PDB file of C-alpha atoms and ligand atoms in Angstrom:
ATOM      1  CA  MET A  29      72.917 -40.558-112.409  1.00  0.00           C
ATOM      2  CA  THR A  30      69.936 -43.326-113.629  1.00  0.00           C
ATOM      3  CA  GLN A  31      69.524 -45.960-111.647  1.00  0.00           C
ATOM      4  CA  GLU A  32      70.394 -48.410-114.321  1.00  0.00           C
ATOM      5  CA  LEU A  33      73.545 -46.428-114.186  1.00  0.00           C
ATOM      6  CA  THR A  34      74.240 -46.641-111.086  1.00  0.00           C
ATOM      7  CA  PRO A  35      76.963 -50.469-109.973  1.00  0.00           C
ATOM      8  CA  LYS A  36      75.503 -52.689-108.350  1.00  0.00           C
ATOM      9  CA  PRO A  37      76.380 -52.833-104.775  1.00  0.00           C
ATOM     10  CA  PRO A  38      79.138 -55.800-104.003  1.00  0.00           C
ATOM     11  CA  ARG A  39      76.134 -58.596-102.582  1.00  0.00           C
ATOM     12  CA  HIS A  40      78.613 -60.001 -99.970  1.00  0.00           C
ATOM     13  CA  ILE A  41      81.099 -57.813 -97.893  1.00  0.00           C
ATOM     14  CA  ALA A  42      83.674 -60.246 -94.535  1.00  0.00           C
ATOM     15  CA  ILE A  43      84.965 -57.688 -92.348  1.00  0.00           C
ATOM     16  CA  ILE A  44      87.539 -58.111 -89.952  1.00  0.00           C
ATOM     17  CA  MET A  45      86.699 -55.770 -87.552  1.00  0.00           C
ATOM     18  CA  ASP A  46      90.433 -55.283 -85.968  1.00  0.00           C
ATOM     19  CA  GLY A  47      91.283 -52.377 -83.190  1.00  0.00           C
ATOM     20  CA  ASN A  48      89.177 -51.998 -80.496  1.00  0.00           C
ATOM     21  CA  GLY A  49      91.445 -52.427 -77.906  1.00  0.00           C
ATOM     22  CA  ARG A  50      94.511 -50.145 -79.229  1.00  0.00           C
ATOM     23  CA  TRP A  51      91.029 -47.642 -79.754  1.00  0.00           C
ATOM     24  CA  ALA A  52      90.397 -47.724 -76.042  1.00  0.00           C
ATOM     25  CA  GLN A  53      94.193 -47.739 -75.020  1.00  0.00           C
ATOM     26  CA  GLN A  54      94.659 -44.043 -76.917  1.00  0.00           C
ATOM     27  CA  ARG A  55      91.817 -42.675 -74.871  1.00  0.00           C
ATOM     28  CA  GLY A  56      93.358 -44.241 -71.689  1.00  0.00           C
ATOM     29  CA  LEU A  57      90.208 -46.818 -71.222  1.00  0.00           C
ATOM     30  CA  PRO A  58      90.399 -50.466 -70.444  1.00  0.00           C
ATOM     31  CA  ARG A  59      90.322 -52.511 -73.880  1.00  0.00           C
ATOM     32  CA  VAL A  60      86.675 -53.627 -72.736  1.00  0.00           C
ATOM     33  CA  ALA A  61      85.689 -50.028 -73.428  1.00  0.00           C
ATOM     34  CA  GLY A  62      86.983 -50.391 -77.253  1.00  0.00           C
ATOM     35  CA  HIS A  63      84.716 -53.649 -77.292  1.00  0.00           C
ATOM     36  CA  ARG A  64      81.248 -51.945 -76.517  1.00  0.00           C
ATOM     37  CA  ALA A  65      82.320 -48.748 -78.619  1.00  0.00           C
ATOM     38  CA  GLY A  66      82.688 -51.353 -81.563  1.00  0.00           C
ATOM     39  CA  ALA A  67      79.203 -53.001 -80.887  1.00  0.00           C
ATOM     40  CA  GLU A  68      77.774 -49.056 -81.801  1.00  0.00           C
ATOM     41  CA  ALA A  69      80.217 -49.689 -85.337  1.00  0.00           C
ATOM     42  CA  VAL A  70      78.534 -52.844 -86.054  1.00  0.00           C
ATOM     43  CA  ARG A  71      75.195 -50.908 -85.690  1.00  0.00           C
ATOM     44  CA  ARG A  72      76.420 -48.100 -87.929  1.00  0.00           C
ATOM     45  CA  THR A  73      77.789 -50.261 -90.794  1.00  0.00           C
ATOM     46  CA  VAL A  74      74.687 -53.285 -90.467  1.00  0.00           C
ATOM     47  CA  ASP A  75      72.389 -50.075 -90.976  1.00  0.00           C
ATOM     48  CA  ALA A  76      74.589 -48.732 -94.301  1.00  0.00           C
ATOM     49  CA  CYS A  77      74.781 -51.468 -95.885  1.00  0.00           C
ATOM     50  CA  ILE A  78      70.715 -52.302 -95.667  1.00  0.00           C
ATOM     51  CA  LYS A  79      70.765 -48.967 -97.163  1.00  0.00           C
ATOM     52  CA  SER A  80      73.556 -49.606 -99.832  1.00  0.00           C
ATOM     53  CA  GLY A  81      71.315 -53.461-100.988  1.00  0.00           C
ATOM     54  CA  VAL A  82      74.391 -54.870 -99.682  1.00  0.00           C
ATOM     55  CA  GLU A  83      72.898 -58.947 -99.188  1.00  0.00           C
ATOM     56  CA  VAL A  84      75.050 -60.002 -96.998  1.00  0.00           C
ATOM     57  CA  ILE A  85      77.899 -59.105 -94.907  1.00  0.00           C
ATOM     58  CA  THR A  86      79.629 -61.510 -92.445  1.00  0.00           C
ATOM     59  CA  LEU A  87      81.677 -60.445 -89.120  1.00  0.00           C
ATOM     60  CA  TYR A  88      84.815 -61.844 -87.498  1.00  0.00           C
ATOM     61  CA  ALA A  89      83.636 -60.664 -84.625  1.00  0.00           C
ATOM     62  CA  PHE A  90      85.694 -63.724 -82.008  1.00  0.00           C
ATOM     63  CA  SER A  91      88.484 -66.200 -83.539  1.00  0.00           C
ATOM     64  CA  SER A  92      89.610 -69.710 -82.768  1.00  0.00           C
ATOM     65  CA  GLU A  93      92.419 -68.079 -81.145  1.00  0.00           C
ATOM     66  CA  ASN A  94      90.798 -65.194 -79.519  1.00  0.00           C
ATOM     67  CA  TRP A  95      90.090 -67.939 -76.700  1.00  0.00           C
ATOM     68  CA  SER A  96      93.395 -68.028 -75.716  1.00  0.00           C
ATOM     69  CA  ARG A  97      93.272 -64.212 -74.317  1.00  0.00           C
ATOM     70  CA  PRO A  98      92.927 -63.548 -70.714  1.00  0.00           C
ATOM     71  CA  GLU A  99      90.494 -65.305 -69.338  1.00  0.00           C
ATOM     72  CA  SER A 100      88.767 -61.660 -67.970  1.00  0.00           C
ATOM     73  CA  GLU A 101      88.634 -60.444 -71.488  1.00  0.00           C
ATOM     74  CA  VAL A 102      86.991 -63.537 -73.059  1.00  0.00           C
ATOM     75  CA  LYS A 103      84.183 -63.529 -70.052  1.00  0.00           C
ATOM     76  CA  ALA A 104      83.585 -59.769 -71.139  1.00  0.00           C
ATOM     77  CA  LEU A 105      83.450 -60.380 -74.556  1.00  0.00           C
ATOM     78  CA  MET A 106      80.432 -63.341 -74.030  1.00  0.00           C
ATOM     79  CA  GLN A 107      78.734 -60.920 -71.980  1.00  0.00           C
ATOM     80  CA  LEU A 108      78.944 -57.743 -74.262  1.00  0.00           C
ATOM     81  CA  LEU A 109      77.927 -60.408 -77.118  1.00  0.00           C
ATOM     82  CA  ASP A 110      75.149 -61.904 -75.063  1.00  0.00           C
ATOM     83  CA  ARG A 111      73.633 -58.014 -75.207  1.00  0.00           C
ATOM     84  CA  PHE A 112      74.225 -57.139 -78.250  1.00  0.00           C
ATOM     85  CA  LEU A 113      71.735 -60.829 -79.035  1.00  0.00           C
ATOM     86  CA  LYS A 114      69.273 -59.701 -76.019  1.00  0.00           C
ATOM     87  CA  GLU A 115      68.985 -56.196 -77.097  1.00  0.00           C
ATOM     88  CA  LYS A 116      69.271 -56.082 -81.065  1.00  0.00           C
ATOM     89  CA  THR A 117      66.608 -58.983 -81.957  1.00  0.00           C
ATOM     90  CA  LYS A 118      63.945 -56.638 -81.880  1.00  0.00           C
ATOM     91  CA  GLU A 119      65.870 -54.113 -83.696  1.00  0.00           C
ATOM     92  CA  MET A 120      66.874 -56.479 -86.202  1.00  0.00           C
ATOM     93  CA  MET A 121      62.857 -57.727 -86.682  1.00  0.00           C
ATOM     94  CA  GLN A 122      62.199 -53.960 -87.708  1.00  0.00           C
ATOM     95  CA  GLN A 123      65.099 -53.859 -90.151  1.00  0.00           C
ATOM     96  CA  ASN A 124      63.848 -56.864 -91.829  1.00  0.00           C
ATOM     97  CA  VAL A 125      67.228 -58.065 -90.580  1.00  0.00           C
ATOM     98  CA  LYS A 126      68.312 -61.965 -90.845  1.00  0.00           C
ATOM     99  CA  LEU A 127      71.202 -63.243 -88.345  1.00  0.00           C
ATOM    100  CA  GLN A 128      73.348 -66.472 -88.803  1.00  0.00           C
ATOM    101  CA  ALA A 129      76.091 -67.302 -87.519  1.00  0.00           C
ATOM    102  CA  ILE A 130      79.353 -69.488 -88.548  1.00  0.00           C
ATOM    103  CA  GLY A 131      81.963 -71.173 -86.536  1.00  0.00           C
ATOM    104  CA  ARG A 132      82.263 -73.684 -83.059  1.00  0.00           C
ATOM    105  CA  LEU A 133      79.949 -71.916 -82.248  1.00  0.00           C
ATOM    106  CA  ASP A 134      79.432 -75.352 -79.338  1.00  0.00           C
ATOM    107  CA  LYS A 135      82.752 -73.976 -77.661  1.00  0.00           C
ATOM    108  CA  LEU A 136      79.945 -70.404 -76.710  1.00  0.00           C
ATOM    109  CA  PRO A 137      79.211 -70.326 -72.920  1.00  0.00           C
ATOM    110  CA  GLU A 138      75.489 -72.250 -72.925  1.00  0.00           C
ATOM    111  CA  LYS A 139      73.352 -69.456 -72.099  1.00  0.00           C
ATOM    112  CA  THR A 140      74.570 -66.884 -75.066  1.00  0.00           C
ATOM    113  CA  ARG A 141      74.586 -69.801 -77.520  1.00  0.00           C
ATOM    114  CA  LYS A 142      71.285 -70.458 -76.596  1.00  0.00           C
ATOM    115  CA  ARG A 143      70.175 -66.799 -77.425  1.00  0.00           C
ATOM    116  CA  LEU A 144      72.105 -66.706 -80.570  1.00  0.00           C
ATOM    117  CA  GLU A 145      70.166 -70.029 -82.003  1.00  0.00           C
ATOM    118  CA  ASP A 146      66.758 -67.903 -80.721  1.00  0.00           C
ATOM    119  CA  ALA A 147      67.652 -65.045 -82.656  1.00  0.00           C
ATOM    120  CA  ILE A 148      68.408 -67.007 -85.670  1.00  0.00           C
ATOM    121  CA  GLN A 149      65.123 -68.895 -85.705  1.00  0.00           C
ATOM    122  CA  THR A 150      63.328 -65.573 -84.937  1.00  0.00           C
ATOM    123  CA  THR A 151      64.615 -63.722 -88.162  1.00  0.00           C
ATOM    124  CA  ALA A 152      65.837 -66.901 -90.157  1.00  0.00           C
ATOM    125  CA  ASN A 153      62.422 -65.715 -92.851  1.00  0.00           C
ATOM    126  CA  ASN A 154      63.231 -61.917 -93.029  1.00  0.00           C
ATOM    127  CA  THR A 155      65.422 -60.776 -96.382  1.00  0.00           C
ATOM    128  CA  ALA A 156      66.771 -56.977 -96.839  1.00  0.00           C
ATOM    129  CA  LEU A 157      70.481 -58.286 -94.819  1.00  0.00           C
ATOM    130  CA  THR A 158      71.649 -60.892 -93.757  1.00  0.00           C
ATOM    131  CA  VAL A 159      73.935 -60.831 -90.628  1.00  0.00           C
ATOM    132  CA  ASN A 160      76.858 -63.423 -90.843  1.00  0.00           C
ATOM    133  CA  LEU A 161      78.297 -63.283 -87.057  1.00  0.00           C
ATOM    134  CA  ALA A 162      81.747 -65.105 -87.339  1.00  0.00           C
ATOM    135  CA  LEU A 163      82.316 -66.567 -83.759  1.00  0.00           C
ATOM    136  CA  SER A 164      84.370 -68.725 -82.163  1.00  0.00           C
ATOM    137  CA  TYR A 165      85.605 -68.893 -86.128  1.00  0.00           C
ATOM    138  CA  SER A 166      88.976 -70.189 -87.769  1.00  0.00           C
ATOM    139  CA  GLY A 167      89.121 -70.506 -91.869  1.00  0.00           C
ATOM    140  CA  ARG A 168      91.177 -73.631 -90.713  1.00  0.00           C
ATOM    141  CA  ASP A 169      88.673 -75.010 -88.327  1.00  0.00           C
ATOM    142  CA  GLU A 170      86.446 -75.000 -90.833  1.00  0.00           C
ATOM    143  CA  LEU A 171      88.540 -75.875 -93.867  1.00  0.00           C
ATOM    144  CA  THR A 172      89.012 -79.649 -91.571  1.00  0.00           C
ATOM    145  CA  ASP A 173      85.211 -80.324 -91.120  1.00  0.00           C
ATOM    146  CA  ALA A 174      84.488 -79.740 -94.396  1.00  0.00           C
ATOM    147  CA  THR A 175      87.246 -81.901 -95.210  1.00  0.00           C
ATOM    148  CA  LYS A 176      86.114 -84.862 -92.001  1.00  0.00           C
ATOM    149  CA  ALA A 177      81.968 -83.805 -93.658  1.00  0.00           C
ATOM    150  CA  ILE A 178      83.479 -85.210 -97.104  1.00  0.00           C
ATOM    151  CA  ALA A 179      85.364 -88.264 -95.933  1.00  0.00           C
ATOM    152  CA  GLN A 180      82.419 -89.431 -94.592  1.00  0.00           C
ATOM    153  CA  GLN A 181      80.284 -88.492 -97.128  1.00  0.00           C
ATOM    154  CA  VAL A 182      83.097 -91.139 -99.287  1.00  0.00           C
ATOM    155  CA  ALA A 183      83.213 -93.205 -96.497  1.00  0.00           C
ATOM    156  CA  ALA A 184      79.259 -93.868 -96.193  1.00  0.00           C
ATOM    157  CA  GLY A 185      79.123 -94.550 -99.994  1.00  0.00           C
ATOM    158  CA  GLU A 186      77.517 -91.705-100.963  1.00  0.00           C
ATOM    159  CA  LEU A 187      79.697 -89.921-102.722  1.00  0.00           C
ATOM    160  CA  GLU A 188      83.170 -90.964-105.086  1.00  0.00           C
ATOM    161  CA  VAL A 189      86.233 -89.933-104.605  1.00  0.00           C
ATOM    162  CA  ASP A 190      86.536 -88.163-108.177  1.00  0.00           C
ATOM    163  CA  ALA A 191      83.350 -86.711-108.076  1.00  0.00           C
ATOM    164  CA  ILE A 192      84.787 -84.414-105.022  1.00  0.00           C
ATOM    165  CA  ASP A 193      85.829 -81.162-106.725  1.00  0.00           C
ATOM    166  CA  ALA A 194      85.723 -77.404-105.371  1.00  0.00           C
ATOM    167  CA  ASP A 195      81.818 -76.686-105.402  1.00  0.00           C
ATOM    168  CA  THR A 196      81.807 -80.361-102.876  1.00  0.00           C
ATOM    169  CA  ILE A 197      84.453 -78.392-101.118  1.00  0.00           C
ATOM    170  CA  THR A 198      82.238 -75.287-101.047  1.00  0.00           C
ATOM    171  CA  SER A 199      78.960 -76.389-100.110  1.00  0.00           C
ATOM    172  CA  ASN A 200      80.553 -78.388 -97.153  1.00  0.00           C
ATOM    173  CA  LEU A 201      81.702 -75.486 -95.640  1.00  0.00           C
ATOM    174  CA  TYR A 202      80.237 -73.321 -92.718  1.00  0.00           C
ATOM    175  CA  THR A 203      78.827 -70.885 -95.395  1.00  0.00           C
ATOM    176  CA  HIS A 204      77.560 -72.916 -97.764  1.00  0.00           C
ATOM    177  CA  GLY A 205      74.904 -71.358 -99.498  1.00  0.00           C
ATOM    178  CA  LEU A 206      76.358 -67.818 -99.243  1.00  0.00           C
ATOM    179  CA  PRO A 207      77.683 -66.552-102.552  1.00  0.00           C
ATOM    180  CA  ASP A 208      81.606 -65.778-101.650  1.00  0.00           C
ATOM    181  CA  PRO A 209      82.295 -62.728-100.554  1.00  0.00           C
ATOM    182  CA  GLU A 210      83.162 -59.822-102.999  1.00  0.00           C
ATOM    183  CA  LEU A 211      84.853 -57.299-100.893  1.00  0.00           C
ATOM    184  CA  LEU A 212      86.605 -57.970 -97.201  1.00  0.00           C
ATOM    185  CA  ILE A 213      87.548 -54.736 -95.509  1.00  0.00           C
ATOM    186  CA  ARG A 214      90.081 -55.076 -92.610  1.00  0.00           C
ATOM    187  CA  THR A 215      90.378 -51.441 -90.235  1.00  0.00           C
ATOM    188  CA  SER A 216      93.235 -51.140 -88.008  1.00  0.00           C
ATOM    189  CA  GLY A 217      95.737 -50.763 -90.777  1.00  0.00           C
ATOM    190  CA  GLU A 218      97.022 -54.616 -90.746  1.00  0.00           C
ATOM    191  CA  PHE A 219      97.508 -56.255 -93.492  1.00  0.00           C
ATOM    192  CA  ARG A 220      96.459 -59.997 -93.254  1.00  0.00           C
ATOM    193  CA  LEU A 221      93.893 -62.528 -93.054  1.00  0.00           C
ATOM    194  CA  SER A 222      93.924 -64.039 -89.549  1.00  0.00           C
ATOM    195  CA  ASN A 223      92.421 -67.064 -90.611  1.00  0.00           C
ATOM    196  CA  PHE A 224      89.333 -65.552 -91.673  1.00  0.00           C
ATOM    197  CA  LEU A 225      87.811 -67.363 -94.985  1.00  0.00           C
ATOM    198  CA  LEU A 226      90.164 -69.129 -96.379  1.00  0.00           C
ATOM    199  CA  TRP A 227      88.681 -70.680 -99.199  1.00  0.00           C
ATOM    200  CA  GLN A 228      85.555 -68.064 -99.920  1.00  0.00           C
ATOM    201  CA  LEU A 229      88.575 -65.320-100.233  1.00  0.00           C
ATOM    202  CA  SER A 230      89.867 -66.229-103.253  1.00  0.00           C
ATOM    203  CA  TYR A 231      89.929 -63.741-105.734  1.00  0.00           C
ATOM    204  CA  THR A 232      87.511 -61.276-103.267  1.00  0.00           C
ATOM    205  CA  GLU A 233      89.228 -57.803-103.284  1.00  0.00           C
ATOM    206  CA  ILE A 234      90.497 -55.991-100.469  1.00  0.00           C
ATOM    207  CA  ILE A 235      90.686 -52.440 -98.704  1.00  0.00           C
ATOM    208  CA  ILE A 236      92.781 -51.857 -95.405  1.00  0.00           C
ATOM    209  CA  PHE A 237      91.480 -49.372 -93.131  1.00  0.00           C
ATOM    210  CA  ASN A 238      94.166 -47.549 -90.945  1.00  0.00           C
ATOM    211  CA  LYS A 239      91.295 -46.276 -88.521  1.00  0.00           C
ATOM    212  CA  PHE A 240      90.854 -48.438 -85.630  1.00  0.00           C
ATOM    213  CA  TRP A 241      87.264 -50.574 -85.642  1.00  0.00           C
ATOM    214  CA  PRO A 242      85.207 -47.961 -83.139  1.00  0.00           C
ATOM    215  CA  ASP A 243      85.356 -45.559 -85.617  1.00  0.00           C
ATOM    216  CA  PHE A 244      84.560 -46.851 -88.611  1.00  0.00           C
ATOM    217  CA  ASP A 245      80.758 -45.529 -89.746  1.00  0.00           C
ATOM    218  CA  GLU A 246      79.050 -45.370 -92.748  1.00  0.00           C
ATOM    219  CA  SER A 247      80.571 -43.436 -94.858  1.00  0.00           C
ATOM    220  CA  ASP A 248      83.474 -45.774 -94.105  1.00  0.00           C
ATOM    221  CA  VAL A 249      81.351 -48.356 -96.058  1.00  0.00           C
ATOM    222  CA  LEU A 250      80.273 -46.273 -98.649  1.00  0.00           C
ATOM    223  CA  HIS A 251      84.212 -45.395 -99.517  1.00  0.00           C
ATOM    224  CA  ALA A 252      84.724 -49.283 -99.466  1.00  0.00           C
ATOM    225  CA  ILE A 253      81.846 -49.791-102.108  1.00  0.00           C
ATOM    226  CA  GLU A 254      83.084 -46.853-104.758  1.00  0.00           C
ATOM    227  CA  GLN A 255      86.479 -48.260-103.948  1.00  0.00           C
ATOM    228  CA  PHE A 256      85.438 -51.451-105.277  1.00  0.00           C
ATOM    229  CA  HIS A 257      83.478 -50.349-107.708  1.00  0.00           C
ATOM    230  CA  SER A 258      87.019 -48.714-109.581  1.00  0.00           C
ATOM    231  CA  ARG A 259      88.746 -52.265-109.054  1.00  0.00           C
ATOM    232  CA  ASP A 260      89.364 -54.242-112.227  1.00  0.00           C
ATOM    233  CA  ARG A 261      88.371 -57.463-110.892  1.00  0.00           C
ATOM    234  CA  ARG A 262      90.340 -59.900-113.588  1.00  0.00           C
ATOM    235  CA  PHE A 263      89.817 -63.870-111.978  1.00  0.00           C
ATOM    236  CA  GLY A 264      93.314 -64.402-113.583  1.00  0.00           C
ATOM    237  CA  THR A 265      92.122 -63.975-117.755  1.00  0.00           C
ATOM    238  CA  ILE A 266      93.719 -60.943-119.255  1.00  0.00           C
TER     239      ILE A 266
HETATM  240  C1  IPE B 320      88.911 -57.043 -82.818  1.00  0.00           C
HETATM  241  O1  IPE B 320      89.938 -55.887 -81.582  1.00  0.00           O
HETATM  242  C2  IPE B 320      88.212 -57.729 -82.092  1.00  0.00           C
HETATM  243  C3  IPE B 320      87.928 -58.785 -81.296  1.00  0.00           C
HETATM  244  C4  IPE B 320      88.818 -59.519 -81.975  1.00  0.00           C
HETATM  245  C5  IPE B 320      87.498 -59.630 -80.534  1.00  0.00           C
HETATM  246  P1  IPE B 320      91.351 -56.452 -81.034  1.00  0.00           P
HETATM  247  O2  IPE B 320      90.422 -56.822 -79.530  1.00  0.00           O
HETATM  248  O3  IPE B 320      91.570 -56.982 -81.913  1.00  0.00           O
HETATM  249  O4  IPE B 320      91.967 -54.994 -80.923  1.00  0.00           O
HETATM  250  P2  IPE B 320      93.139 -55.159 -80.868  1.00  0.00           P
HETATM  251  O5  IPE B 320      93.361 -55.340 -82.433  1.00  0.00           O
HETATM  252  O6  IPE B 320      94.024 -55.522 -80.006  1.00  0.00           O
HETATM  253  O7  IPE B 320      93.466 -52.795 -80.828  1.00  0.00           O
HETATM  254  C1  IPE B 321      91.774 -60.640 -86.159  1.00  0.00           C
HETATM  255  O1  IPE B 321      92.004 -59.603 -85.009  1.00  0.00           O
HETATM  256  C2  IPE B 321      89.652 -61.652 -85.079  1.00  0.00           C
HETATM  257  C3  IPE B 321      88.742 -60.220 -85.241  1.00  0.00           C
HETATM  258  C4  IPE B 321      88.573 -59.701 -85.577  1.00  0.00           C
HETATM  259  C5  IPE B 321      87.587 -61.440 -84.082  1.00  0.00           C
HETATM  260  P1  IPE B 321      92.301 -60.208 -84.558  1.00  0.00           P
HETATM  261  O2  IPE B 321      93.077 -58.665 -83.111  1.00  0.00           O
HETATM  262  O3  IPE B 321      92.069 -61.307 -82.980  1.00  0.00           O
HETATM  263  O4  IPE B 321      94.458 -61.166 -84.754  1.00  0.00           O
HETATM  264  P2  IPE B 321      95.558 -60.982 -85.060  1.00  0.00           P
HETATM  265  O5  IPE B 321      96.011 -60.870 -83.363  1.00  0.00           O
HETATM  266  O6  IPE B 321      95.938 -59.229 -84.912  1.00  0.00           O
HETATM  267  O7  IPE B 321      95.933 -61.921 -86.097  1.00  0.00           O
HETATM  268 MG1   MG B 322      93.344 -57.166 -82.995  1.00  0.00          MG
END
């Protein structure tokens, strides 16, 4: 195939990285071993997305609801995130990867939030791939925060109620500035959104993988992109 005939990859892929706990349970391991293996799958996915020319991936790493898990699991997840940021910043610089994050980041432990901010700042000018981590994230929280921000602009006389449109909402979301995901991947065979990117996924193509997240690899990314190209996206028209 010549270069011109190769279809463009999706600009933005969103991923619900699900099934770490079940992956570990199947092997008689503690759930945290699944989360550790899941971090390796993130590395493989980032590599594959860079190679494929994807611009942005948004990874659902920790939901607002996940705070309700047992304290020991939450603590282990925060420690893993902390170590991931500590170890990967150098690699992200080498790979020209830019890190971003969405969610109620103020809820993260102080040390982890600082590390996250440092990594975001260090990688801010990188241009190969944007890795957007959804942390302490909830789609309903995001829409609630956007609604509050818009109401404040109206109250301050900066915005007319009649001027509010879909773009007003889009530009007040945590994801402002990013294109909507064209492709959503969820692993572990569950058919639900679990409060992820409720506004942004309106016309996104969805691909569910039956495997658990720690088993996800580069060939799955390529398979998902291929599937995406075979979809007939109509956006409500005929
Ligand atoms: C996804 O795996 C990672 C997080 C939600 C943090 P899970 O921890 O949800 O694993 P399962 O779905 O219980 O197997
Ligand atoms: C969604 O997975 C959140 C993340 C992958 C971070 P969950 O395991 O928390 O969602 P449910 O409980 O299956 O809906
Ligand atoms: Mg799960």
